[in-house]
Structure formats: structure tokens, C-alpha cells
């Protein structure tokens, strides 16, 4: 690894009580370039702009994918990653689907740990606080040719994060737009998936909703995801979530919620969820909760579902009554080293990692 530390750290300007998530970046980043059929040296360098042209193939033809993950700091200042091997596996799955080269485990995990260790001072501590980390791969060749690129960049950037979507939100069940189609790239974290979701989401917001529950492209009769999150439904005391597929992302938070629920003895059914069944459950009073899960938000509880012009209200539950709140608490306690990690999910970022890479 080639290391170039910044001579102008911005850490003194960082106020952990007053910052903007997604716009505040740590001092350093990881970059690595692919050319002539192989990856070059991993470089840890000061965060800043890179020189590309509008003819870059990633911009023109959409070869780009990313991951979302977090680092956490406990009360003693120890820093942890959460299930990073799952993000490593998934970024390569996305890269393969987009005809891009896979990254090595050494590039991904060693680069990640070195970056987080060097800039651990940027990780805010306290409830709901973390460092959001964005590994990504994108095509960099300068060529206006609709083909697979010959050049790529792997990068890791990071931004301090705090809780958001703290209040329950209203979501519209989509009856026209879909997030992904059979045979498409729904199971990959392709950049284009997000671009395509913005317009339908804006239409839903114009109707007074904060987000969309995406339904299947063929019939719009089954739940798939919600916004950028996996979706869960609780009917009576059973949790339902759609099975992952080529249309549904294999979320790390989703998998963690399933395992935590089973540990508590809560029945979880991984099976298709029909819109009709959810609407009927709302009308007969057996629909208790609907929520989304993802790395950035952890959990977003829904207060109402928009369907066929109606706004179907959901019960207001206390944290003790809510499975969503209970499982979120279980997850966050593991991530932040408050609770015992019986799953082996928590990965310590040792100090002075750069001396060993």
C-alpha cells in the first residue's frame, strides 16, 4: 500500500454536534486503478478531486457500483466494522453483473481498515453516530464507445453519520413504476438503480409521501423493496420479508434482522408478500408494523401506506411493543459494543494498522 498522509488535516474544523451527513468527508480516501488487465497499487491519499473528463465511460455507459457500510466507536474509543466480509462479497457480485473486474479481499478489507484507523478521529461517538463508508468501482476509460471499459478505479470514501428518518414516514405502494425487472440488475448495487428511482420517488413526494414501496414489474401485486431499503411486514406476531432474487438486494441489515428475530424466537417467513394480503391485514387489524431496513438508516418505521388513492394508517406502537424498534436496538447494541456479539459480526479495527499493511 502506498501511503500519502495529508499535511492539512481538517479534523479541527469538524464539529460532531453540527455536521452534514453526506457532505462532510474525512481527511483521506483509498484509490486503486485497473489497467492492462490488472489492479495496480492501493493508495491511501488525501481526500480530494480526481481528474476525469466528460468522456469517461462510467459516466456515459453506467459501469459503476458501490457499497454502503459503517464504522462505530464505543465508549472506550474502540472502533469496529460490522460484517465487512458481506460487503466485500456483494461489491464483487455487483461488479461481475456489470462486467467490471472484481477487487481482491486484500484491497477491500486492508484498505478499509487502514483508512478507518488513520481517520478514526472523524468517527463520532454516541447514540446513532457512526462513520458511513462508501467503497465503489467505476469505469474510467476515456472513450465514447458502447462496450466494456478497459480502465477502472476502486475507491473508498467516508463521511460522518448521524441518525435520520427519526420520525415514522408515509410510503406509497407503487402501482406503475418498478425498481427492477427480471433479468436486470436489481440484485446489484448499481449506480443506475438509484438514478432510475428518483423520478418515481419525486412523484410520490408530490402526493405527500416520503418514500415508495416498490412492487414487482410484472403485476405490481407483490412487495419487493422500499425506497433504498429492504422491507419487512409484521402481521400479528409473524414477520414477513420477500426472498432475495435477481430483483431484490441481499441487504446486510436485512439478513441481520432475520437472524436477530429468530434468536428472539420471533417467527420469520421469507416469502413473497402480496399487496392484497397487507391491505386486508390493515383492514382487519392484524397488520401491526411495516418497516424498511438499510445501512444508512438502520430502520425506518412506516406510519401509513398509500394504496389506490387511500392512505391506510398503521398502528402506533411503543418501542416495547414494536418488533422493528426491538430488533434495531439489538443490532445497534452489537454494532456499538454495548451487547455481546454471539454472531461474530463485529470486527475490531486495530490501531496502527498502517504498520502492518
C-alpha positions as YAML, in Angstrom:
chain: A
units: angstrom
residues:
- id: 1
  name: UNK
  ca: [0.00, 0.00, 0.00]
- id: 2
  name: UNK
  ca: [1.28, 3.44, -0.94]
- id: 3
  name: UNK
  ca: [0.56, 5.97, 1.81]
- id: 4
  name: UNK
  ca: [0.43, 9.73, 1.44]
- id: 5
  name: UNK
  ca: [-0.86, 11.43, 4.57]
- id: 6
  name: UNK
  ca: [-2.37, 14.88, 4.35]
- id: 7
  name: UNK
  ca: [-0.40, 17.86, 5.62]
- id: 8
  name: UNK
  ca: [-3.60, 19.86, 6.08]
- id: 9
  name: UNK
  ca: [-5.97, 17.85, 8.26]
- id: 10
  name: UNK
  ca: [-9.46, 19.31, 8.56]
- id: 11
  name: UNK
  ca: [-10.29, 17.44, 11.76]
- id: 12
  name: UNK
  ca: [-10.07, 20.64, 13.85]
- id: 13
  name: UNK
  ca: [-12.97, 22.08, 11.83]
- id: 14
  name: UNK
  ca: [-15.19, 19.05, 12.42]
- id: 15
  name: UNK
  ca: [-17.95, 19.60, 14.98]
- id: 16
  name: UNK
  ca: [-19.52, 16.20, 15.81]
- id: 17
  name: UNK
  ca: [-22.60, 18.01, 17.09]
- id: 18
  name: UNK
  ca: [-23.09, 20.04, 13.93]
- id: 19
  name: UNK
  ca: [-22.27, 18.48, 10.59]
- id: 20
  name: UNK
  ca: [-23.99, 17.46, 7.37]
- id: 21
  name: UNK
  ca: [-24.16, 13.74, 6.54]
- id: 22
  name: UNK
  ca: [-23.01, 13.02, 3.01]
- id: 23
  name: UNK
  ca: [-21.31, 16.39, 2.56]
- id: 24
  name: UNK
  ca: [-18.62, 16.17, 5.23]
- id: 25
  name: UNK
  ca: [-15.69, 13.97, 4.23]
- id: 26
  name: UNK
  ca: [-12.80, 12.61, 6.25]
- id: 27
  name: UNK
  ca: [-9.18, 13.56, 5.54]
- id: 28
  name: UNK
  ca: [-8.22, 10.57, 3.39]
- id: 29
  name: UNK
  ca: [-9.50, 8.13, 0.79]
- id: 30
  name: UNK
  ca: [-8.43, 4.89, -0.84]
- id: 31
  name: UNK
  ca: [-7.89, 4.68, -4.60]
- id: 32
  name: UNK
  ca: [-6.64, 1.90, -6.85]
- id: 33
  name: UNK
  ca: [-6.55, 1.85, -10.65]
- id: 34
  name: UNK
  ca: [-7.16, -1.04, -13.04]
- id: 35
  name: UNK
  ca: [-5.40, -1.11, -16.41]
- id: 36
  name: UNK
  ca: [-3.89, -3.71, -18.75]
- id: 37
  name: UNK
  ca: [-5.96, -6.44, -17.13]
- id: 38
  name: UNK
  ca: [-4.81, -5.97, -13.52]
- id: 39
  name: UNK
  ca: [-5.19, -3.80, -10.46]
- id: 40
  name: UNK
  ca: [-2.27, -1.54, -9.53]
- id: 41
  name: UNK
  ca: [-1.10, -0.45, -6.09]
- id: 42
  name: UNK
  ca: [-3.63, 0.52, -3.45]
- id: 43
  name: UNK
  ca: [-3.05, 4.13, -2.45]
- id: 44
  name: UNK
  ca: [-4.15, 5.88, 0.73]
- id: 45
  name: UNK
  ca: [-4.14, 9.57, -0.17]
- id: 46
  name: UNK
  ca: [-5.63, 12.90, 0.97]
- id: 47
  name: UNK
  ca: [-9.32, 13.22, 0.10]
- id: 48
  name: UNK
  ca: [-9.96, 15.44, -2.89]
- id: 49
  name: UNK
  ca: [-10.95, 15.76, -6.55]
- id: 50
  name: UNK
  ca: [-9.69, 13.40, -9.24]
- id: 51
  name: UNK
  ca: [-9.08, 14.35, -12.85]
- id: 52
  name: UNK
  ca: [-11.57, 12.81, -15.30]
- id: 53
  name: UNK
  ca: [-13.24, 14.01, -18.50]
- id: 54
  name: UNK
  ca: [-16.91, 14.02, -19.59]
- id: 55
  name: UNK
  ca: [-15.91, 11.20, -21.95]
- id: 56
  name: UNK
  ca: [-15.27, 8.86, -19.01]
- id: 57
  name: UNK
  ca: [-17.09, 5.61, -19.78]
- id: 58
  name: UNK
  ca: [-18.54, 5.24, -16.28]
- id: 59
  name: UNK
  ca: [-20.48, 8.47, -16.81]
- id: 60
  name: UNK
  ca: [-21.62, 7.63, -20.33]
- id: 61
  name: UNK
  ca: [-22.43, 3.93, -20.04]
- id: 62
  name: UNK
  ca: [-23.11, 3.42, -16.36]
- id: 63
  name: UNK
  ca: [-20.46, 0.91, -15.32]
- id: 64
  name: UNK
  ca: [-20.48, 1.84, -11.65]
- id: 65
  name: UNK
  ca: [-21.41, 0.11, -8.41]
- id: 66
  name: UNK
  ca: [-20.91, 0.79, -4.72]
- id: 67
  name: UNK
  ca: [-21.35, -0.45, -1.18]
- id: 68
  name: UNK
  ca: [-22.63, 1.17, 2.00]
- id: 69
  name: UNK
  ca: [-21.21, 0.22, 5.38]
- id: 70
  name: UNK
  ca: [-20.32, 1.79, 8.72]
- id: 71
  name: UNK
  ca: [-17.65, 2.03, 11.39]
- id: 72
  name: UNK
  ca: [-18.64, 2.55, 15.02]
- id: 73
  name: UNK
  ca: [-16.84, 3.85, 18.10]
- id: 74
  name: UNK
  ca: [-17.69, 2.59, 21.57]
- id: 75
  name: UNK
  ca: [-17.48, 4.47, 24.86]
- id: 76
  name: UNK
  ca: [-13.84, 3.45, 25.29]
- id: 77
  name: UNK
  ca: [-12.81, 4.71, 21.87]
- id: 78
  name: UNK
  ca: [-12.51, 1.28, 20.25]
- id: 79
  name: UNK
  ca: [-13.52, 1.21, 16.59]
- id: 80
  name: UNK
  ca: [-15.47, -1.57, 14.90]
- id: 81
  name: UNK
  ca: [-16.66, -2.55, 11.45]
- id: 82
  name: UNK
  ca: [-19.84, -4.57, 11.02]
- id: 83
  name: UNK
  ca: [-19.80, -7.70, 8.83]
- id: 84
  name: UNK
  ca: [-17.38, -6.21, 6.27]
- id: 85
  name: UNK
  ca: [-16.94, -9.54, 4.53]
- id: 86
  name: UNK
  ca: [-20.57, -9.33, 3.37]
- id: 87
  name: UNK
  ca: [-19.90, -6.00, 1.66]
- id: 88
  name: UNK
  ca: [-16.75, -7.43, 0.06]
- id: 89
  name: UNK
  ca: [-18.72, -10.35, -1.35]
- id: 90
  name: UNK
  ca: [-21.53, -8.12, -2.59]
- id: 91
  name: UNK
  ca: [-19.39, -5.50, -4.33]
- id: 92
  name: UNK
  ca: [-17.81, -8.28, -6.36]
- id: 93
  name: UNK
  ca: [-21.21, -9.71, -7.17]
- id: 94
  name: UNK
  ca: [-22.25, -6.27, -8.42]
- id: 95
  name: UNK
  ca: [-19.01, -5.84, -10.37]
- id: 96
  name: UNK
  ca: [-19.47, -9.18, -12.11]
- id: 97
  name: UNK
  ca: [-23.03, -8.32, -13.13]
- id: 98
  name: UNK
  ca: [-21.79, -5.03, -14.62]
- id: 99
  name: UNK
  ca: [-18.84, -6.70, -16.43]
- id: 100
  name: UNK
  ca: [-16.27, -4.99, -14.22]
- id: 101
  name: UNK
  ca: [-13.20, -6.59, -12.59]
- id: 102
  name: UNK
  ca: [-13.54, -7.94, -9.07]
- id: 103
  name: UNK
  ca: [-11.44, -6.45, -6.29]
- id: 104
  name: UNK
  ca: [-9.29, -8.63, -4.05]
- id: 105
  name: UNK
  ca: [-10.01, -9.22, -0.38]
- id: 106
  name: UNK
  ca: [-6.69, -7.56, 0.47]
- id: 107
  name: UNK
  ca: [-7.59, -4.42, -1.49]
- id: 108
  name: UNK
  ca: [-11.01, -4.16, 0.08]
- id: 109
  name: UNK
  ca: [-10.51, -5.19, 3.71]
- id: 110
  name: UNK
  ca: [-6.95, -3.97, 4.27]
- id: 111
  name: UNK
  ca: [-7.73, -0.69, 2.53]
- id: 112
  name: UNK
  ca: [-10.85, -0.28, 4.59]
- id: 113
  name: UNK
  ca: [-9.12, -0.93, 7.91]
- id: 114
  name: UNK
  ca: [-6.16, 1.33, 7.07]
- id: 115
  name: UNK
  ca: [-8.46, 4.22, 6.12]
- id: 116
  name: UNK
  ca: [-10.68, 3.87, 9.17]
- id: 117
  name: UNK
  ca: [-7.70, 3.55, 11.51]
- id: 118
  name: UNK
  ca: [-5.91, 6.61, 10.13]
- id: 119
  name: UNK
  ca: [-9.05, 8.78, 10.30]
- id: 120
  name: UNK
  ca: [-10.59, 7.26, 13.44]
- id: 121
  name: UNK
  ca: [-10.76, 10.76, 14.91]
- id: 122
  name: UNK
  ca: [-13.53, 11.52, 12.43]
- id: 123
  name: UNK
  ca: [-15.79, 8.81, 13.84]
- id: 124
  name: UNK
  ca: [-18.35, 10.47, 16.13]
- id: 125
  name: UNK
  ca: [-19.42, 8.55, 19.22]
- id: 126
  name: UNK
  ca: [-22.79, 8.47, 20.89]
- id: 127
  name: UNK
  ca: [-26.26, 7.22, 20.11]
- id: 128
  name: UNK
  ca: [-26.97, 6.97, 16.39]
- id: 129
  name: UNK
  ca: [-23.49, 8.18, 15.43]
- id: 130
  name: UNK
  ca: [-21.10, 6.39, 13.08]
- id: 131
  name: UNK
  ca: [-18.83, 6.74, 10.07]
- id: 132
  name: UNK
  ca: [-20.60, 5.91, 6.81]
- id: 133
  name: UNK
  ca: [-18.19, 4.27, 4.37]
- id: 134
  name: UNK
  ca: [-18.65, 4.13, 0.60]
- id: 135
  name: UNK
  ca: [-16.48, 1.65, -1.38]
- id: 136
  name: UNK
  ca: [-17.10, 1.95, -5.13]
- id: 137
  name: UNK
  ca: [-15.89, 0.75, -8.52]
- id: 138
  name: UNK
  ca: [-16.39, 2.73, -11.72]
- id: 139
  name: UNK
  ca: [-15.15, 2.75, -15.33]
- id: 140
  name: UNK
  ca: [-12.59, 5.48, -16.08]
- id: 141
  name: UNK
  ca: [-11.52, 4.89, -19.67]
- id: 142
  name: UNK
  ca: [-11.84, 7.99, -21.85]
- id: 143
  name: UNK
  ca: [-13.79, 6.63, -24.81]
- id: 144
  name: UNK
  ca: [-17.23, 7.14, -26.32]
- id: 145
  name: UNK
  ca: [-17.69, 3.50, -27.26]
- id: 146
  name: UNK
  ca: [-20.57, 1.36, -26.04]
- id: 147
  name: UNK
  ca: [-18.51, -1.56, -24.78]
- id: 148
  name: UNK
  ca: [-16.82, -2.83, -21.64]
- id: 149
  name: UNK
  ca: [-14.24, -0.37, -20.35]
- id: 150
  name: UNK
  ca: [-10.55, -1.22, -20.15]
- id: 151
  name: UNK
  ca: [-9.84, 1.04, -17.18]
- id: 152
  name: UNK
  ca: [-11.45, 1.26, -13.74]
- id: 153
  name: UNK
  ca: [-10.97, 2.79, -10.34]
- id: 154
  name: UNK
  ca: [-11.70, 1.27, -6.95]
- id: 155
  name: UNK
  ca: [-12.12, 3.88, -4.24]
- id: 156
  name: UNK
  ca: [-13.25, 4.20, -0.62]
- id: 157
  name: UNK
  ca: [-14.52, 7.48, 0.80]
- id: 158
  name: UNK
  ca: [-16.28, 8.15, 4.09]
- id: 159
  name: UNK
  ca: [-18.49, 10.69, 5.82]
- id: 160
  name: UNK
  ca: [-19.51, 11.03, 9.49]
- id: 161
  name: UNK
  ca: [-23.12, 9.96, 10.00]
- id: 162
  name: UNK
  ca: [-25.92, 10.55, 12.45]
- id: 163
  name: UNK
  ca: [-29.47, 9.30, 12.76]
- id: 164
  name: UNK
  ca: [-32.04, 10.42, 10.23]
- id: 165
  name: UNK
  ca: [-35.62, 9.43, 9.32]
- id: 166
  name: UNK
  ca: [-36.21, 9.53, 13.04]
- id: 167
  name: UNK
  ca: [-39.95, 10.02, 12.63]
- id: 168
  name: UNK
  ca: [-42.27, 7.41, 11.06]
- id: 169
  name: UNK
  ca: [-42.88, 8.08, 7.36]
- id: 170
  name: UNK
  ca: [-45.70, 7.57, 4.89]
- id: 171
  name: UNK
  ca: [-44.98, 5.43, 1.83]
- id: 172
  name: UNK
  ca: [-46.84, 4.90, -1.41]
- id: 173
  name: UNK
  ca: [-47.29, 1.38, -2.76]
- id: 174
  name: UNK
  ca: [-46.21, 1.66, -6.39]
- id: 175
  name: UNK
  ca: [-48.77, 0.54, -8.97]
- id: 176
  name: UNK
  ca: [-46.80, 1.54, -12.06]
- id: 177
  name: UNK
  ca: [-43.07, 2.05, -11.54]
- id: 178
  name: UNK
  ca: [-40.71, -0.76, -10.52]
- id: 179
  name: UNK
  ca: [-37.24, -0.65, -9.09]
- id: 180
  name: UNK
  ca: [-36.00, -3.65, -11.09]
- id: 181
  name: UNK
  ca: [-37.09, -6.23, -13.63]
- id: 182
  name: UNK
  ca: [-36.43, -9.93, -14.09]
- id: 183
  name: UNK
  ca: [-33.07, -10.41, -15.76]
- id: 184
  name: UNK
  ca: [-31.97, -6.91, -14.75]
- id: 185
  name: UNK
  ca: [-29.55, -5.57, -12.17]
- id: 186
  name: UNK
  ca: [-31.81, -5.32, -9.11]
- id: 187
  name: UNK
  ca: [-29.58, -7.58, -7.02]
- id: 188
  name: UNK
  ca: [-26.53, -5.39, -7.74]
- id: 189
  name: UNK
  ca: [-25.81, -2.06, -6.08]
- id: 190
  name: UNK
  ca: [-25.56, -0.47, -9.49]
- id: 191
  name: UNK
  ca: [-25.47, 3.32, -9.52]
- id: 192
  name: UNK
  ca: [-28.12, 3.40, -12.23]
- id: 193
  name: UNK
  ca: [-30.66, 1.68, -9.97]
- id: 194
  name: UNK
  ca: [-30.70, 4.76, -7.78]
- id: 195
  name: UNK
  ca: [-30.90, 7.24, -10.66]
- id: 196
  name: UNK
  ca: [-33.95, 5.42, -12.03]
- id: 197
  name: UNK
  ca: [-35.69, 5.56, -8.66]
- id: 198
  name: UNK
  ca: [-35.53, 9.33, -8.20]
- id: 199
  name: UNK
  ca: [-38.32, 10.34, -10.58]
- id: 200
  name: UNK
  ca: [-41.00, 7.95, -9.22]
- id: 201
  name: UNK
  ca: [-39.98, 8.90, -5.70]
- id: 202
  name: UNK
  ca: [-40.38, 12.58, -6.52]
- id: 203
  name: UNK
  ca: [-43.87, 11.89, -7.87]
- id: 204
  name: UNK
  ca: [-44.76, 10.12, -4.62]
- id: 205
  name: UNK
  ca: [-43.39, 13.05, -2.61]
- id: 206
  name: UNK
  ca: [-45.55, 15.42, -4.65]
- id: 207
  name: UNK
  ca: [-48.54, 13.38, -3.40]
- id: 208
  name: UNK
  ca: [-47.45, 13.80, 0.22]
- id: 209
  name: UNK
  ca: [-45.43, 10.62, 0.74]
- id: 210
  name: UNK
  ca: [-41.79, 10.34, 1.78]
- id: 211
  name: UNK
  ca: [-40.99, 7.10, 0.01]
- id: 212
  name: UNK
  ca: [-42.18, 4.28, -2.24]
- id: 213
  name: UNK
  ca: [-42.75, 0.59, -1.67]
- id: 214
  name: UNK
  ca: [-41.58, -0.94, -4.93]
- id: 215
  name: UNK
  ca: [-43.69, -3.76, -6.35]
- id: 216
  name: UNK
  ca: [-42.92, -6.40, -8.93]
- id: 217
  name: UNK
  ca: [-42.61, -5.27, -12.54]
- id: 218
  name: UNK
  ca: [-44.96, -7.90, -13.99]
- id: 219
  name: UNK
  ca: [-48.11, -7.49, -11.88]
- id: 220
  name: UNK
  ca: [-47.42, -4.88, -9.15]
- id: 221
  name: UNK
  ca: [-49.06, -7.34, -6.76]
- id: 222
  name: UNK
  ca: [-46.05, -8.13, -4.55]
- id: 223
  name: UNK
  ca: [-43.77, -6.09, -2.31]
- id: 224
  name: UNK
  ca: [-40.10, -6.03, -3.28]
- id: 225
  name: UNK
  ca: [-38.23, -3.17, -1.59]
- id: 226
  name: UNK
  ca: [-38.98, 0.21, -0.09]
- id: 227
  name: UNK
  ca: [-37.01, 3.18, -1.33]
- id: 228
  name: UNK
  ca: [-33.39, 2.11, -0.98]
- id: 229
  name: UNK
  ca: [-34.24, -0.38, 1.78]
- id: 230
  name: UNK
  ca: [-35.35, -3.95, 2.22]
- id: 231
  name: UNK
  ca: [-38.90, -4.18, 3.53]
- id: 232
  name: UNK
  ca: [-40.44, -6.09, 6.46]
- id: 233
  name: UNK
  ca: [-44.11, -6.64, 7.31]
- id: 234
  name: UNK
  ca: [-45.48, -7.81, 10.65]
- id: 235
  name: UNK
  ca: [-48.90, -9.46, 10.65]
- id: 236
  name: UNK
  ca: [-49.95, -10.43, 14.18]
- id: 237
  name: UNK
  ca: [-46.64, -11.67, 15.62]
- id: 238
  name: UNK
  ca: [-45.10, -13.06, 12.44]
- id: 239
  name: UNK
  ca: [-42.54, -11.13, 10.38]
- id: 240
  name: UNK
  ca: [-42.56, -11.44, 6.59]
- id: 241
  name: UNK
  ca: [-39.89, -10.29, 4.16]
- id: 242
  name: UNK
  ca: [-39.51, -11.03, 0.43]
- id: 243
  name: UNK
  ca: [-36.82, -13.52, -0.58]
- id: 244
  name: UNK
  ca: [-33.78, -12.08, -2.28]
- id: 245
  name: UNK
  ca: [-33.63, -12.58, -6.02]
- id: 246
  name: UNK
  ca: [-32.16, -11.01, -9.13]
- id: 247
  name: UNK
  ca: [-34.58, -8.13, -8.43]
- id: 248
  name: UNK
  ca: [-34.04, -7.70, -4.68]
- id: 249
  name: UNK
  ca: [-30.81, -6.66, -2.99]
- id: 250
  name: UNK
  ca: [-29.28, -9.04, -0.46]
- id: 251
  name: UNK
  ca: [-29.10, -6.48, 2.33]
- id: 252
  name: UNK
  ca: [-26.69, -6.96, 5.22]
- id: 253
  name: UNK
  ca: [-29.08, -5.24, 7.63]
- id: 254
  name: UNK
  ca: [-31.93, -7.39, 6.27]
- id: 255
  name: UNK
  ca: [-30.01, -10.60, 6.98]
- id: 256
  name: UNK
  ca: [-29.02, -9.34, 10.43]
- id: 257
  name: UNK
  ca: [-32.65, -8.53, 11.32]
- id: 258
  name: UNK
  ca: [-33.75, -12.01, 10.27]
- id: 259
  name: UNK
  ca: [-31.10, -13.68, 12.43]
- id: 260
  name: UNK
  ca: [-31.80, -11.42, 15.41]
- id: 261
  name: UNK
  ca: [-35.55, -12.09, 15.17]
- id: 262
  name: UNK
  ca: [-35.00, -15.84, 15.10]
- id: 263
  name: UNK
  ca: [-32.71, -15.57, 18.11]
- id: 264
  name: UNK
  ca: [-35.57, -13.91, 19.99]
- id: 265
  name: UNK
  ca: [-37.93, -16.69, 18.94]
- id: 266
  name: UNK
  ca: [-39.94, -14.47, 16.59]
- id: 267
  name: UNK
  ca: [-41.35, -16.33, 13.61]
- id: 268
  name: UNK
  ca: [-39.88, -15.07, 10.34]
- id: 269
  name: UNK
  ca: [-41.26, -16.09, 6.95]
- id: 270
  name: UNK
  ca: [-39.07, -15.30, 3.94]
- id: 271
  name: UNK
  ca: [-41.68, -15.46, 1.22]
- id: 272
  name: UNK
  ca: [-43.48, -13.23, -1.30]
- id: 273
  name: UNK
  ca: [-45.67, -10.57, 0.34]
- id: 274
  name: UNK
  ca: [-48.79, -9.72, -1.62]
- id: 275
  name: UNK
  ca: [-50.18, -6.20, -1.62]
- id: 276
  name: UNK
  ca: [-53.65, -7.71, -1.24]
- id: 277
  name: UNK
  ca: [-52.68, -9.57, 1.95]
- id: 278
  name: UNK
  ca: [-51.17, -6.44, 3.51]
- id: 279
  name: UNK
  ca: [-54.20, -4.30, 2.66]
- id: 280
  name: UNK
  ca: [-56.57, -6.94, 4.05]
- id: 281
  name: UNK
  ca: [-54.48, -7.21, 7.23]
- id: 282
  name: UNK
  ca: [-54.65, -3.44, 7.66]
- id: 283
  name: UNK
  ca: [-58.42, -3.51, 7.33]
- id: 284
  name: UNK
  ca: [-58.96, -6.40, 9.76]
- id: 285
  name: UNK
  ca: [-56.50, -5.07, 12.33]
- id: 286
  name: UNK
  ca: [-53.84, -7.79, 12.12]
- id: 287
  name: UNK
  ca: [-51.25, -5.59, 10.37]
- id: 288
  name: UNK
  ca: [-49.03, -4.41, 13.21]
- id: 289
  name: UNK
  ca: [-45.97, -2.91, 11.50]
- id: 290
  name: UNK
  ca: [-44.29, -2.27, 8.18]
- id: 291
  name: UNK
  ca: [-40.72, -1.01, 8.09]
- id: 292
  name: UNK
  ca: [-37.61, -0.70, 5.96]
- id: 293
  name: UNK
  ca: [-34.03, -1.55, 6.86]
- id: 294
  name: UNK
  ca: [-30.70, -0.46, 5.41]
- id: 295
  name: UNK
  ca: [-27.19, 0.51, 6.40]
- id: 296
  name: UNK
  ca: [-27.68, 4.28, 6.40]
- id: 297
  name: UNK
  ca: [-30.97, 4.45, 8.31]
- id: 298
  name: UNK
  ca: [-30.87, 1.08, 10.12]
- id: 299
  name: UNK
  ca: [-34.68, 1.14, 10.47]
- id: 300
  name: UNK
  ca: [-37.46, 3.36, 9.17]
- id: 301
  name: UNK
  ca: [-40.94, 2.64, 10.51]
- id: 302
  name: UNK
  ca: [-43.93, 3.45, 8.30]
- id: 303
  name: UNK
  ca: [-46.98, 5.23, 9.66]
- id: 304
  name: UNK
  ca: [-49.19, 4.94, 6.58]
- id: 305
  name: UNK
  ca: [-49.40, 3.13, 3.24]
- id: 306
  name: UNK
  ca: [-50.74, 4.84, 0.14]
- id: 307
  name: UNK
  ca: [-52.84, 2.48, -1.98]
- id: 308
  name: UNK
  ca: [-55.41, 3.15, -4.71]
- id: 309
  name: UNK
  ca: [-55.78, 6.76, -3.61]
- id: 310
  name: UNK
  ca: [-56.31, 5.85, 0.06]
- id: 311
  name: UNK
  ca: [-53.93, 6.42, 2.95]
- id: 312
  name: UNK
  ca: [-54.00, 3.34, 5.16]
- id: 313
  name: UNK
  ca: [-52.89, 4.20, 8.68]
- id: 314
  name: UNK
  ca: [-50.75, 1.79, 10.69]
- id: 315
  name: UNK
  ca: [-50.86, 1.27, 14.47]
- id: 316
  name: UNK
  ca: [-48.71, 3.48, 16.68]
- id: 317
  name: UNK
  ca: [-46.65, 1.14, 18.86]
- id: 318
  name: UNK
  ca: [-44.37, 1.82, 21.78]
- id: 319
  name: UNK
  ca: [-40.74, 0.73, 21.49]
- id: 320
  name: UNK
  ca: [-41.52, -2.21, 23.77]
- id: 321
  name: UNK
  ca: [-44.38, -3.32, 21.52]
- id: 322
  name: UNK
  ca: [-42.53, -2.79, 18.24]
- id: 323
  name: UNK
  ca: [-40.52, -5.62, 16.70]
- id: 324
  name: UNK
  ca: [-38.82, -3.06, 14.45]
- id: 325
  name: UNK
  ca: [-37.60, -1.00, 17.41]
- id: 326
  name: UNK
  ca: [-36.59, -4.06, 19.42]
- id: 327
  name: UNK
  ca: [-34.54, -5.57, 16.59]
- id: 328
  name: UNK
  ca: [-32.96, -2.22, 15.77]
- id: 329
  name: UNK
  ca: [-31.88, -1.90, 19.39]
- id: 330
  name: UNK
  ca: [-30.43, -5.42, 19.34]
- id: 331
  name: UNK
  ca: [-28.50, -4.65, 16.16]
- id: 332
  name: UNK
  ca: [-27.14, -1.27, 17.25]
- id: 333
  name: UNK
  ca: [-26.05, -2.69, 20.61]
- id: 334
  name: UNK
  ca: [-23.94, -5.28, 18.80]
- id: 335
  name: UNK
  ca: [-22.54, -2.73, 16.35]
- id: 336
  name: UNK
  ca: [-21.50, -0.33, 19.11]
- id: 337
  name: UNK
  ca: [-20.12, -2.96, 21.53]
- id: 338
  name: UNK
  ca: [-22.85, -2.48, 24.10]
- id: 339
  name: UNK
  ca: [-24.05, -6.08, 23.84]
- id: 340
  name: UNK
  ca: [-22.27, -9.41, 23.44]
- id: 341
  name: UNK
  ca: [-21.74, -10.36, 19.80]
- id: 342
  name: UNK
  ca: [-22.71, -14.03, 19.70]
- id: 343
  name: UNK
  ca: [-22.77, -13.98, 15.89]
- id: 344
  name: UNK
  ca: [-19.17, -12.84, 15.39]
- id: 345
  name: UNK
  ca: [-20.29, -9.85, 13.31]
- id: 346
  name: UNK
  ca: [-18.20, -7.15, 14.97]
- id: 347
  name: UNK
  ca: [-14.67, -6.62, 13.60]
- id: 348
  name: UNK
  ca: [-12.19, -4.56, 15.62]
- id: 349
  name: UNK
  ca: [-10.10, -2.03, 13.72]
- id: 350
  name: UNK
  ca: [-6.78, -2.24, 15.50]
- id: 351
  name: UNK
  ca: [-4.70, 0.88, 15.99]
- id: 352
  name: UNK
  ca: [-1.62, 1.45, 13.84]
- id: 353
  name: UNK
  ca: [-2.94, -0.78, 11.06]
- id: 354
  name: UNK
  ca: [-0.71, 1.05, 8.58]
- id: 355
  name: UNK
  ca: [2.34, -0.53, 10.20]
- id: 356
  name: UNK
  ca: [1.16, -3.98, 9.11]
- id: 357
  name: UNK
  ca: [-0.16, -3.33, 5.58]
...
